[in-house]
mmCIF file of C-alpha atoms and ligand atoms in Angstrom:
data_model
loop_
_atom_site.group_PDB
_atom_site.id
_atom_site.type_symbol
_atom_site.label_atom_id
_atom_site.label_comp_id
_atom_site.label_asym_id
_atom_site.label_seq_id
_atom_site.Cartn_x
_atom_site.Cartn_y
_atom_site.Cartn_z
ATOM 1 C CA UNK A 1 0.178 0.272 0.112
ATOM 2 C CA UNK A 2 1.557 3.403 -0.811
ATOM 3 C CA UNK A 3 1.332 6.268 1.588
ATOM 4 C CA UNK A 4 0.479 9.823 0.051
ATOM 5 C CA UNK A 5 3.087 11.126 -2.077
ATOM 6 C CA UNK A 6 4.817 13.795 -0.009
ATOM 7 C CA UNK A 7 6.774 15.963 -2.445
ATOM 8 C CA UNK A 8 10.289 15.719 -1.597
ATOM 9 C CA UNK A 9 12.479 18.799 -1.567
ATOM 10 C CA UNK A 10 15.658 17.378 -3.252
ATOM 11 C CA UNK A 11 18.834 17.950 -0.846
ATOM 12 C CA UNK A 12 22.132 18.403 -2.111
ATOM 13 C CA UNK A 13 22.377 14.783 -0.729
ATOM 14 C CA UNK A 14 25.644 13.453 -2.140
ATOM 15 C CA UNK A 15 28.903 15.094 -1.314
ATOM 16 C CA UNK A 16 31.069 16.910 -3.858
ATOM 17 C CA UNK A 17 33.488 14.188 -3.603
ATOM 18 C CA UNK A 18 33.339 11.828 -6.525
ATOM 19 C CA UNK A 19 32.087 8.319 -6.866
ATOM 20 C CA UNK A 20 33.752 5.732 -5.094
ATOM 21 C CA UNK A 21 35.888 3.668 -6.970
ATOM 22 C CA UNK A 22 35.971 -0.018 -7.135
ATOM 23 C CA UNK A 23 38.196 -1.056 -4.528
ATOM 24 C CA UNK A 24 40.839 -3.660 -6.539
ATOM 25 C CA UNK A 25 44.032 -4.242 -4.782
ATOM 26 C CA UNK A 26 47.334 -3.725 -6.756
ATOM 27 C CA UNK A 27 50.399 -5.803 -6.229
ATOM 28 C CA UNK A 28 53.036 -3.771 -7.758
ATOM 29 C CA UNK A 29 51.555 -0.379 -6.256
ATOM 30 C CA UNK A 30 54.645 1.947 -6.789
ATOM 31 C CA UNK A 31 55.511 0.156 -9.968
ATOM 32 C CA UNK A 32 52.083 1.022 -11.477
ATOM 33 C CA UNK A 33 52.219 4.676 -9.969
ATOM 34 C CA UNK A 34 55.725 4.962 -12.215
ATOM 35 C CA UNK A 35 53.959 4.028 -15.361
ATOM 36 C CA UNK A 36 50.894 6.209 -14.366
ATOM 37 C CA UNK A 37 52.570 9.436 -15.871
ATOM 38 C CA UNK A 38 52.302 7.739 -19.408
ATOM 39 C CA UNK A 39 49.138 5.824 -18.625
ATOM 40 C CA UNK A 40 45.882 7.754 -20.411
ATOM 41 C CA UNK A 41 42.589 7.079 -19.203
ATOM 42 C CA UNK A 42 39.836 5.695 -21.623
ATOM 43 C CA UNK A 43 36.751 7.198 -21.723
ATOM 44 C CA UNK A 44 33.675 5.007 -22.752
ATOM 45 C CA UNK A 45 30.418 7.028 -23.532
ATOM 46 C CA UNK A 46 27.332 5.050 -22.397
ATOM 47 C CA UNK A 47 24.339 6.780 -24.653
ATOM 48 C CA UNK A 48 20.790 5.351 -25.726
ATOM 49 C CA UNK A 49 17.298 6.599 -25.813
ATOM 50 C CA UNK A 50 15.464 6.933 -22.412
ATOM 51 C CA UNK A 51 15.038 3.644 -20.992
ATOM 52 C CA UNK A 52 17.041 1.933 -22.947
ATOM 53 C CA UNK A 53 19.303 0.040 -20.505
ATOM 54 C CA UNK A 54 21.947 2.214 -19.899
ATOM 55 C CA UNK A 55 22.079 2.371 -16.178
ATOM 56 C CA UNK A 56 21.575 -1.505 -16.450
ATOM 57 C CA UNK A 57 24.916 -2.458 -18.564
ATOM 58 C CA UNK A 58 26.768 0.114 -15.838
ATOM 59 C CA UNK A 59 25.396 -1.951 -12.806
ATOM 60 C CA UNK A 60 26.552 -4.987 -14.950
ATOM 61 C CA UNK A 61 29.783 -3.457 -15.864
ATOM 62 C CA UNK A 62 30.697 -2.749 -12.023
ATOM 63 C CA UNK A 63 29.542 -5.812 -10.682
ATOM 64 C CA UNK A 64 31.425 -8.356 -13.010
ATOM 65 C CA UNK A 65 34.910 -9.239 -11.729
ATOM 66 C CA UNK A 66 37.342 -7.758 -14.000
ATOM 67 C CA UNK A 67 40.256 -6.466 -11.617
ATOM 68 C CA UNK A 68 39.768 -3.072 -13.226
ATOM 69 C CA UNK A 69 39.111 -0.076 -10.964
ATOM 70 C CA UNK A 70 36.301 2.081 -13.254
ATOM 71 C CA UNK A 71 34.730 5.266 -12.053
ATOM 72 C CA UNK A 72 31.430 5.715 -13.203
ATOM 73 C CA UNK A 73 29.916 9.420 -14.147
ATOM 74 C CA UNK A 74 26.034 9.366 -14.387
ATOM 75 C CA UNK A 75 24.096 11.827 -15.735
ATOM 76 C CA UNK A 76 20.191 11.772 -14.525
ATOM 77 C CA UNK A 77 17.221 14.032 -14.524
ATOM 78 C CA UNK A 78 15.830 14.437 -11.102
ATOM 79 C CA UNK A 79 15.113 16.334 -8.399
ATOM 80 C CA UNK A 80 16.668 14.373 -5.814
ATOM 81 C CA UNK A 81 19.217 11.392 -6.442
ATOM 82 C CA UNK A 82 17.368 9.146 -4.645
ATOM 83 C CA UNK A 83 16.091 7.100 -7.708
ATOM 84 C CA UNK A 84 19.660 6.566 -8.834
ATOM 85 C CA UNK A 85 21.570 6.483 -5.652
ATOM 86 C CA UNK A 86 19.061 3.236 -4.702
ATOM 87 C CA UNK A 87 20.330 1.685 -8.515
ATOM 88 C CA UNK A 88 23.650 1.773 -6.907
ATOM 89 C CA UNK A 89 26.130 -0.928 -7.527
ATOM 90 C CA UNK A 90 26.816 -3.426 -4.849
ATOM 91 C CA UNK A 91 29.883 -5.550 -5.238
ATOM 92 C CA UNK A 92 30.427 -8.095 -2.232
ATOM 93 C CA UNK A 93 27.695 -6.181 -0.890
ATOM 94 C CA UNK A 94 29.292 -3.053 -0.574
ATOM 95 C CA UNK A 95 26.562 -0.222 -1.510
ATOM 96 C CA UNK A 96 28.417 2.488 -3.874
ATOM 97 C CA UNK A 97 26.378 5.242 -3.004
ATOM 98 C CA UNK A 98 28.391 7.902 -4.248
ATOM 99 C CA UNK A 99 26.961 7.867 -7.688
ATOM 100 C CA UNK A 100 28.262 11.296 -8.592
ATOM 101 C CA UNK A 101 25.315 12.982 -10.658
ATOM 102 C CA UNK A 102 24.869 15.848 -12.746
ATOM 103 C CA UNK A 103 21.832 17.878 -12.155
ATOM 104 C CA UNK A 104 19.992 19.790 -14.266
ATOM 105 C CA UNK A 105 19.773 18.829 -17.785
ATOM 106 C CA UNK A 106 21.845 16.531 -20.112
ATOM 107 C CA UNK A 107 25.925 16.720 -19.920
ATOM 108 C CA UNK A 108 25.799 17.768 -23.433
ATOM 109 C CA UNK A 109 24.017 21.187 -22.701
ATOM 110 C CA UNK A 110 23.759 23.149 -19.699
ATOM 111 C CA UNK A 111 25.961 20.996 -17.217
ATOM 112 C CA UNK A 112 28.719 20.604 -20.007
ATOM 113 C CA UNK A 113 31.279 22.043 -17.684
ATOM 114 C CA UNK A 114 30.112 19.968 -14.748
ATOM 115 C CA UNK A 115 30.903 17.246 -17.047
ATOM 116 C CA UNK A 116 34.237 18.174 -17.547
ATOM 117 C CA UNK A 117 34.730 19.168 -13.671
ATOM 118 C CA UNK A 118 33.217 16.210 -12.521
ATOM 119 C CA UNK A 119 36.296 14.078 -14.361
ATOM 120 C CA UNK A 120 38.803 16.725 -13.515
ATOM 121 C CA UNK A 121 37.569 15.931 -9.861
ATOM 122 C CA UNK A 122 37.733 12.464 -10.607
ATOM 123 C CA UNK A 123 41.204 12.617 -11.597
ATOM 124 C CA UNK A 124 42.815 14.708 -8.706
ATOM 125 C CA UNK A 125 40.539 13.363 -5.887
ATOM 126 C CA UNK A 126 40.540 9.983 -5.909
ATOM 127 C CA UNK A 127 43.887 9.459 -7.753
ATOM 128 C CA UNK A 128 44.402 7.077 -10.591
ATOM 129 C CA UNK A 129 41.875 4.723 -11.667
ATOM 130 C CA UNK A 130 41.418 2.350 -15.182
ATOM 131 C CA UNK A 131 38.556 3.376 -16.682
ATOM 132 C CA UNK A 132 35.849 6.299 -16.877
ATOM 133 C CA UNK A 133 32.304 5.566 -17.830
ATOM 134 C CA UNK A 134 30.308 8.045 -18.680
ATOM 135 C CA UNK A 135 25.921 7.585 -18.962
ATOM 136 C CA UNK A 136 24.548 10.581 -20.982
ATOM 137 C CA UNK A 137 20.865 10.927 -20.352
ATOM 138 C CA UNK A 138 18.074 9.477 -22.600
ATOM 139 C CA UNK A 139 17.817 13.199 -24.724
ATOM 140 C CA UNK A 140 21.623 13.465 -25.010
ATOM 141 C CA UNK A 141 23.429 14.097 -27.848
ATOM 142 C CA UNK A 142 27.106 11.828 -27.499
ATOM 143 C CA UNK A 143 28.560 14.035 -30.198
ATOM 144 C CA UNK A 144 28.527 16.948 -28.192
ATOM 145 C CA UNK A 145 29.785 14.839 -25.414
ATOM 146 C CA UNK A 146 32.339 13.068 -27.180
ATOM 147 C CA UNK A 147 33.753 16.384 -28.562
ATOM 148 C CA UNK A 148 34.139 17.993 -24.936
ATOM 149 C CA UNK A 149 37.144 15.940 -24.705
ATOM 150 C CA UNK A 150 38.543 18.225 -27.438
ATOM 151 C CA UNK A 151 37.488 21.247 -25.674
ATOM 152 C CA UNK A 152 39.699 21.189 -22.421
ATOM 153 C CA UNK A 153 43.018 20.939 -23.839
ATOM 154 C CA UNK A 154 45.302 19.648 -20.638
ATOM 155 C CA UNK A 155 42.017 17.340 -19.521
ATOM 156 C CA UNK A 156 42.861 15.871 -23.297
ATOM 157 C CA UNK A 157 45.985 15.005 -22.062
ATOM 158 C CA UNK A 158 45.150 12.625 -19.197
ATOM 159 C CA UNK A 159 42.070 10.645 -21.026
ATOM 160 C CA UNK A 160 40.991 9.593 -24.213
ATOM 161 C CA UNK A 161 37.823 9.252 -25.701
ATOM 162 C CA UNK A 162 37.898 4.854 -26.398
ATOM 163 C CA UNK A 163 34.354 4.545 -27.715
ATOM 164 C CA UNK A 164 30.809 5.445 -27.470
ATOM 165 C CA UNK A 165 28.347 2.954 -26.719
ATOM 166 C CA UNK A 166 24.609 3.196 -28.213
ATOM 167 C CA UNK A 167 21.915 1.341 -26.020
ATOM 168 C CA UNK A 168 18.724 0.716 -28.321
ATOM 169 C CA UNK A 169 15.612 -0.223 -26.827
ATOM 170 C CA UNK A 170 14.524 -3.417 -28.876
ATOM 171 C CA UNK A 171 10.895 -2.748 -28.356
ATOM 172 C CA UNK A 172 10.231 1.019 -28.822
ATOM 173 C CA UNK A 173 13.945 1.810 -30.593
ATOM 174 C CA UNK A 174 12.303 1.288 -34.399
ATOM 175 C CA UNK A 175 9.531 4.207 -33.209
ATOM 176 C CA UNK A 176 12.051 6.305 -31.938
ATOM 177 C CA UNK A 177 14.252 5.783 -34.767
ATOM 178 C CA UNK A 178 11.742 6.837 -37.451
ATOM 179 C CA UNK A 179 10.119 9.826 -35.332
ATOM 180 C CA UNK A 180 9.962 12.758 -37.772
ATOM 181 C CA UNK A 181 11.471 15.569 -36.095
ATOM 182 C CA UNK A 182 10.543 19.298 -36.921
ATOM 183 C CA UNK A 183 12.072 20.609 -39.959
ATOM 184 C CA UNK A 184 13.685 17.531 -40.741
ATOM 185 C CA UNK A 185 16.544 17.804 -37.498
ATOM 186 C CA UNK A 186 17.947 14.327 -37.075
ATOM 187 C CA UNK A 187 15.804 13.068 -33.697
ATOM 188 C CA UNK A 188 18.010 12.677 -30.559
ATOM 189 C CA UNK A 189 17.830 8.333 -31.282
ATOM 190 C CA UNK A 190 19.301 8.539 -34.571
ATOM 191 C CA UNK A 191 21.962 10.624 -33.615
ATOM 192 C CA UNK A 192 23.004 7.984 -30.935
ATOM 193 C CA UNK A 193 22.763 5.171 -32.959
ATOM 194 C CA UNK A 194 24.953 7.261 -35.841
ATOM 195 C CA UNK A 195 27.758 8.237 -33.636
ATOM 196 C CA UNK A 196 28.009 4.804 -31.909
ATOM 197 C CA UNK A 197 31.327 2.203 -32.210
ATOM 198 C CA UNK A 198 29.134 -0.397 -30.648
ATOM 199 C CA UNK A 199 25.195 -0.827 -30.729
ATOM 200 C CA UNK A 200 23.488 -2.840 -28.118
ATOM 201 C CA UNK A 201 19.928 -4.115 -29.543
ATOM 202 C CA UNK A 202 18.980 -4.666 -25.413
ATOM 203 C CA UNK A 203 15.697 -5.993 -24.577
ATOM 204 C CA UNK A 204 15.707 -8.843 -27.249
ATOM 205 C CA UNK A 205 13.301 -10.846 -24.647
ATOM 206 C CA UNK A 206 10.430 -8.315 -25.657
ATOM 207 C CA UNK A 207 10.042 -8.448 -29.031
ATOM 208 C CA UNK A 208 9.683 -11.508 -32.153
ATOM 209 C CA UNK A 209 12.823 -11.982 -34.406
ATOM 210 C CA UNK A 210 10.695 -9.958 -37.246
ATOM 211 C CA UNK A 211 10.692 -7.146 -35.092
ATOM 212 C CA UNK A 212 14.109 -7.506 -34.356
ATOM 213 C CA UNK A 213 15.123 -7.902 -38.179
ATOM 214 C CA UNK A 214 13.201 -4.477 -38.698
ATOM 215 C CA UNK A 215 15.174 -2.892 -36.065
ATOM 216 C CA UNK A 216 18.982 -4.410 -37.118
ATOM 217 C CA UNK A 217 17.962 -3.142 -41.097
ATOM 218 C CA UNK A 218 17.196 0.743 -39.468
ATOM 219 C CA UNK A 219 20.172 0.644 -37.423
ATOM 220 C CA UNK A 220 22.304 -0.599 -40.215
ATOM 221 C CA UNK A 221 21.127 1.771 -42.863
ATOM 222 C CA UNK A 222 22.021 4.612 -39.874
ATOM 223 C CA UNK A 223 25.343 3.213 -39.128
ATOM 224 C CA UNK A 224 27.228 0.921 -41.309
ATOM 225 C CA UNK A 225 30.388 1.589 -39.013
ATOM 226 C CA UNK A 226 29.482 0.688 -35.637
ATOM 227 C CA UNK A 227 29.599 -3.122 -34.249
ATOM 228 C CA UNK A 228 26.337 -4.580 -33.317
ATOM 229 C CA UNK A 229 25.017 -6.867 -30.137
ATOM 230 C CA UNK A 230 22.241 -8.133 -29.380
ATOM 231 C CA UNK A 231 21.655 -8.216 -25.504
ATOM 232 C CA UNK A 232 19.155 -9.034 -22.884
ATOM 233 C CA UNK A 233 19.797 -7.139 -19.532
ATOM 234 C CA UNK A 234 22.651 -5.372 -21.214
ATOM 235 C CA UNK A 235 24.272 -8.055 -20.499
ATOM 236 C CA UNK A 236 27.300 -9.047 -22.914
ATOM 237 C CA UNK A 237 31.155 -10.102 -22.719
ATOM 238 C CA UNK A 238 33.392 -6.627 -21.197
ATOM 239 C CA UNK A 239 35.559 -7.149 -23.720
ATOM 240 C CA UNK A 240 32.927 -6.259 -26.034
ATOM 241 C CA UNK A 241 32.461 -2.561 -24.954
ATOM 242 C CA UNK A 242 35.934 -1.734 -23.189
ATOM 243 C CA UNK A 243 38.769 -0.895 -24.773
ATOM 244 C CA UNK A 244 37.685 -0.465 -28.257
ATOM 245 C CA UNK A 245 40.117 2.382 -29.152
ATOM 246 C CA UNK A 246 37.288 3.376 -31.548
ATOM 247 C CA UNK A 247 39.455 6.523 -31.982
ATOM 248 C CA UNK A 248 42.973 6.174 -31.874
ATOM 249 C CA UNK A 249 44.804 7.158 -34.309
ATOM 250 C CA UNK A 250 45.620 3.831 -35.317
ATOM 251 C CA UNK A 251 41.866 3.070 -36.256
ATOM 252 C CA UNK A 252 41.629 6.116 -38.435
ATOM 253 C CA UNK A 253 37.936 6.977 -38.095
ATOM 254 C CA UNK A 254 38.133 10.507 -35.959
ATOM 255 C CA UNK A 255 34.978 11.488 -34.139
ATOM 256 C CA UNK A 256 35.464 14.821 -35.770
ATOM 257 C CA UNK A 257 34.566 13.165 -39.405
ATOM 258 C CA UNK A 258 31.650 10.920 -37.945
ATOM 259 C CA UNK A 259 30.319 14.191 -36.501
ATOM 260 C CA UNK A 260 30.606 15.736 -39.772
ATOM 261 C CA UNK A 261 28.397 12.910 -41.328
ATOM 262 C CA UNK A 262 25.922 13.232 -38.960
ATOM 263 C CA UNK A 263 24.419 16.911 -39.545
ATOM 264 C CA UNK A 264 24.083 18.927 -35.891
ATOM 265 C CA UNK A 265 20.666 19.167 -34.593
ATOM 266 C CA UNK A 266 20.005 20.824 -31.175
ATOM 267 C CA UNK A 267 18.271 17.984 -29.530
ATOM 268 C CA UNK A 268 15.270 18.500 -27.693
ATOM 269 C CA UNK A 269 12.111 18.674 -27.108
ATOM 270 C CA UNK A 270 10.929 16.040 -25.330
ATOM 271 C CA UNK A 271 8.595 13.370 -27.057
ATOM 272 C CA UNK A 272 6.404 11.562 -24.374
ATOM 273 C CA UNK A 273 3.725 9.092 -24.240
ATOM 274 C CA UNK A 274 1.495 7.223 -22.084
ATOM 275 C CA UNK A 275 -2.077 6.785 -22.871
ATOM 276 C CA UNK A 276 -2.697 10.384 -23.642
ATOM 277 C CA UNK A 277 -5.761 10.515 -21.836
ATOM 278 C CA UNK A 278 -4.671 13.066 -19.362
ATOM 279 C CA UNK A 279 -4.946 16.732 -19.646
ATOM 280 C CA UNK A 280 -3.265 19.429 -17.956
ATOM 281 C CA UNK A 281 -4.404 22.987 -16.689
ATOM 282 C CA UNK A 282 -4.418 24.177 -20.387
ATOM 283 C CA UNK A 283 -6.248 21.196 -22.028
ATOM 284 C CA UNK A 284 -3.400 19.873 -23.737
ATOM 285 C CA UNK A 285 -2.372 15.781 -22.863
ATOM 286 C CA UNK A 286 -0.139 15.441 -20.937
ATOM 287 C CA UNK A 287 2.572 12.871 -22.248
ATOM 288 C CA UNK A 288 5.287 10.824 -20.274
ATOM 289 C CA UNK A 289 8.034 8.765 -22.141
ATOM 290 C CA UNK A 290 10.044 7.821 -18.890
ATOM 291 C CA UNK A 291 9.133 7.612 -15.170
ATOM 292 C CA UNK A 292 11.348 6.659 -12.429
ATOM 293 C CA UNK A 293 10.689 6.872 -8.720
ATOM 294 C CA UNK A 294 10.909 5.530 -5.317
ATOM 295 C CA UNK A 295 7.850 4.520 -3.695
ATOM 296 C CA UNK A 296 6.920 2.588 -0.025
ATOM 297 C CA UNK A 297 4.863 -0.646 -0.093
ATOM 298 C CA UNK A 298 3.099 -1.470 3.185
ATOM 299 C CA UNK A 299 5.039 -3.964 5.234
ATOM 300 C CA UNK A 300 8.221 -3.742 2.868
ATOM 301 C CA UNK A 301 11.398 -2.906 4.365
ATOM 302 C CA UNK A 302 12.818 -2.597 1.023
ATOM 303 C CA UNK A 303 12.548 1.094 -0.852
ATOM 304 C CA UNK A 304 10.720 -0.312 -4.334
ATOM 305 C CA UNK A 305 11.820 1.167 -7.734
ATOM 306 C CA UNK A 306 9.130 2.193 -10.037
ATOM 307 C CA UNK A 307 10.453 2.115 -13.896
ATOM 308 C CA UNK A 308 8.234 3.373 -16.810
ATOM 309 C CA UNK A 309 8.799 3.394 -20.365
ATOM 310 C CA UNK A 310 6.173 4.342 -22.589
ATOM 311 C CA UNK A 311 3.485 1.759 -21.435
ATOM 312 C CA UNK A 312 5.731 -0.708 -19.964
ATOM 313 C CA UNK A 313 6.246 -0.471 -16.080
ATOM 314 C CA UNK A 314 8.520 -2.602 -13.795
ATOM 315 C CA UNK A 315 8.237 -2.478 -10.072
ATOM 316 C CA UNK A 316 11.720 -3.754 -8.196
ATOM 317 C CA UNK A 317 13.084 -4.050 -5.098
ATOM 318 C CA UNK A 318 16.140 -1.699 -4.371
ATOM 319 C CA UNK A 319 18.699 -3.068 -2.190
ATOM 320 C CA UNK A 320 18.053 -0.288 0.107
ATOM 321 C CA UNK A 321 15.859 -0.238 3.106
ATOM 322 C CA UNK A 322 14.072 2.717 4.551
ATOM 323 C CA UNK A 323 15.540 3.699 7.636
ATOM 324 C CA UNK A 324 13.192 2.614 10.575
ATOM 325 C CA UNK A 325 12.576 6.268 12.042
ATOM 326 C CA UNK A 326 12.799 7.913 9.011
ATOM 327 C CA UNK A 327 9.335 8.833 7.470
ATOM 328 C CA UNK A 328 8.444 7.140 3.818
ATOM 329 C CA UNK A 329 8.327 9.198 0.928
ATOM 330 C CA UNK A 330 7.394 8.385 -2.204
ATOM 331 C CA UNK A 331 9.510 10.407 -5.231
ATOM 332 C CA UNK A 332 8.667 9.817 -9.030
ATOM 333 C CA UNK A 333 10.418 11.483 -11.573
ATOM 334 C CA UNK A 334 8.596 12.042 -14.626
ATOM 335 C CA UNK A 335 10.241 12.892 -18.515
ATOM 336 C CA UNK A 336 7.495 14.363 -20.511
ATOM 337 C CA UNK A 337 5.578 16.770 -22.298
ATOM 338 C CA UNK A 338 2.861 19.480 -20.982
ATOM 339 C CA UNK A 339 3.343 17.718 -17.753
ATOM 340 C CA UNK A 340 1.416 19.571 -14.624
ATOM 341 C CA UNK A 341 2.891 18.564 -11.834
ATOM 342 C CA UNK A 342 0.122 19.679 -9.082
ATOM 343 C CA UNK A 343 -2.273 17.074 -11.633
ATOM 344 C CA UNK A 344 0.097 14.341 -11.603
ATOM 345 C CA UNK A 345 0.380 14.494 -7.808
ATOM 346 C CA UNK A 346 -3.523 14.617 -7.481
ATOM 347 C CA UNK A 347 -3.795 11.547 -9.665
ATOM 348 C CA UNK A 348 -0.833 9.441 -7.575
ATOM 349 C CA UNK A 349 -2.573 10.035 -4.620
ATOM 350 C CA UNK A 350 -5.890 9.165 -5.836
ATOM 351 C CA UNK A 351 -4.786 5.995 -7.210
ATOM 352 C CA UNK A 352 -3.426 5.072 -3.645
ATOM 353 C CA UNK A 353 -6.359 6.293 -1.995
ATOM 354 C CA UNK A 354 -8.460 4.266 -3.899
ATOM 355 C CA UNK A 355 -6.477 1.197 -3.767
ATOM 356 C CA UNK A 356 -6.676 1.767 -0.114
ATOM 357 C CA UNK A 357 -10.805 2.015 -0.195
ATOM 358 C CA UNK A 358 -10.686 -0.875 -2.224
ATOM 359 C CA UNK A 359 -8.310 -3.015 0.392
ATOM 360 C CA UNK A 360 -10.063 -1.727 3.186
ATOM 361 C CA UNK A 361 -13.550 -1.961 1.649
ATOM 362 C CA UNK A 362 -16.814 -3.807 3.756
ATOM 363 C CA UNK A 363 -15.975 -7.127 3.031
ATOM 364 C CA UNK A 364 -12.951 -7.054 1.525
ATOM 365 C CA UNK A 365 -10.592 -7.715 4.431
ATOM 366 C CA UNK A 366 -13.645 -10.162 6.419
ATOM 367 C CA UNK A 367 -14.635 -7.122 8.013
ATOM 368 C CA UNK A 368 -18.223 -7.568 8.799
ATOM 369 C CA UNK A 369 -20.272 -4.852 6.577
ATOM 370 C CA UNK A 370 -21.668 -1.835 8.234
ATOM 371 C CA UNK A 371 -25.046 -2.295 9.704
HETATM 372 N N1 LIG B 1 12.257 -6.600 -20.158
HETATM 373 C C1 LIG B 1 13.779 -6.414 -20.084
HETATM 374 N N2 LIG B 1 13.742 -4.973 -19.323
HETATM 375 C C2 LIG B 1 15.101 -4.760 -19.430
HETATM 376 C C3 LIG B 1 15.887 -5.478 -19.754
HETATM 377 N N3 LIG B 1 17.439 -4.510 -20.007
HETATM 378 C C4 LIG B 1 16.902 -3.298 -18.703
HETATM 379 N N4 LIG B 1 15.368 -3.303 -18.502
HETATM 380 C C5 LIG B 1 14.545 -2.520 -17.926
HETATM 381 O O1 LIG B 1 14.303 -1.543 -18.851
HETATM 382 C C6 LIG B 1 14.464 -0.828 -17.499
HETATM 383 C C7 LIG B 1 14.899 0.939 -17.681
HETATM 384 O O2 LIG B 1 16.543 0.164 -18.121
HETATM 385 P P1 LIG B 1 17.795 1.223 -17.417
HETATM 386 O O3 LIG B 1 19.083 0.787 -17.401
HETATM 387 O O4 LIG B 1 17.371 2.267 -15.927
HETATM 388 O O5 LIG B 1 17.638 2.500 -18.745
HETATM 389 P P2 LIG B 1 18.314 3.746 -18.934
HETATM 390 O O6 LIG B 1 18.532 3.921 -20.403
HETATM 391 O O7 LIG B 1 19.306 4.089 -18.040
HETATM 392 O O8 LIG B 1 17.476 4.598 -18.319
HETATM 393 P P3 LIG B 1 17.533 6.545 -18.311
HETATM 394 O O9 LIG B 1 18.830 6.745 -17.838
HETATM 395 O O10 LIG B 1 16.183 6.662 -17.390
HETATM 396 O O11 LIG B 1 17.318 6.745 -19.838
HETATM 397 C C8 LIG B 1 14.359 -1.270 -16.319
HETATM 398 O O12 LIG B 1 13.192 -1.242 -15.743
HETATM 399 C C9 LIG B 1 15.326 -2.495 -16.473
HETATM 400 O O13 LIG B 1 15.342 -3.255 -15.714
HETATM 401 C C10 LIG B 1 15.719 -6.126 -20.987
HETATM 402 O O14 LIG B 1 16.778 -6.582 -21.493
HETATM 403 N N5 LIG B 1 14.724 -6.650 -21.007
HETATM 404 ZN ZN1 LIG B 2 19.934 5.215 -16.755
#
């Protein structure tokens, strides 16, 4: 049973510090230290449309045993960071609460500097690590994020772009890729596929062979270069996604060349979906494309994560329990168009109240009906 939703003001819950690193003991520490100055750190950009499976891929990479120290930079929408936090990775039972989040928009636009700062932060504060994984939001333009590595020359000296991995949602990928944008703008999903060095067609469990075939053909028509793999839960061998060296001189393919052939397009407006049957105060259809949230279920100690993509929803137990003394507050993040927070909040509370009525209606729980 969900208690009424309380708006939880976002607090700066996360320290300005960088994310915890995966603690791996290295045997020849001093030897490795000397080599550090010449070893450049690879950065892999993980992109893909809203809900495609990026975070699932990051969780998987961080939990697989690979003897690497990996720093993850998450860039998620949302008022607070509770939702992503509860997706934090645990390795050997240890929870990584320190996911560094970049706020207010996607990395490739308003918080571009923070993106650089986040990486520089990592380089200084936490010493050397083997790899940086950068998740963009589902609406980001990976080209703008990737070209960021040329913007800051000194940063470029320590790290190099290893590759762009694009996760595509098998169920909705075709819809996203074929969506018409006003005056011929390239839509985000197409740009993300066009710039990919590796494309993971994820969630193959949700589609038929025929649908998958159509998606494969469309992807190939957009990007003839990138490698394409098909996955469930974004699982694939790490060697397919790390150390791609996609932009090393030896590979000869420069990102700039790639960027040229995908015409630049300010990305943006957020198309949404949902059943389109709720209007906002101006009478326009509210549409949701992505929903992520934390909800409290009566008698369940764990925080429950609710995820919505189009009309698909998933409710899963997080690894984080509500603190005994803390008040349980549900927190939902909607990404969409024409959204009206008050109406959504009212709908949520009504839904909770209705369910409460149903379950406590007379006779429902064995209680005798009123005389
Ligand atoms: N059925 C199915 N669900 C999956 C698969 N991979 C991921 N999911 C679910 O899809 C939802 C979204 O996955 P995420 O990894 O959060 O997607 P994301 O790309 O990080 O989403 P945003 O960061 O919000 O854009 C979650 O509920 C996942 O559990 C899959 O292969 N099959
Ligand atoms: Zn994510």
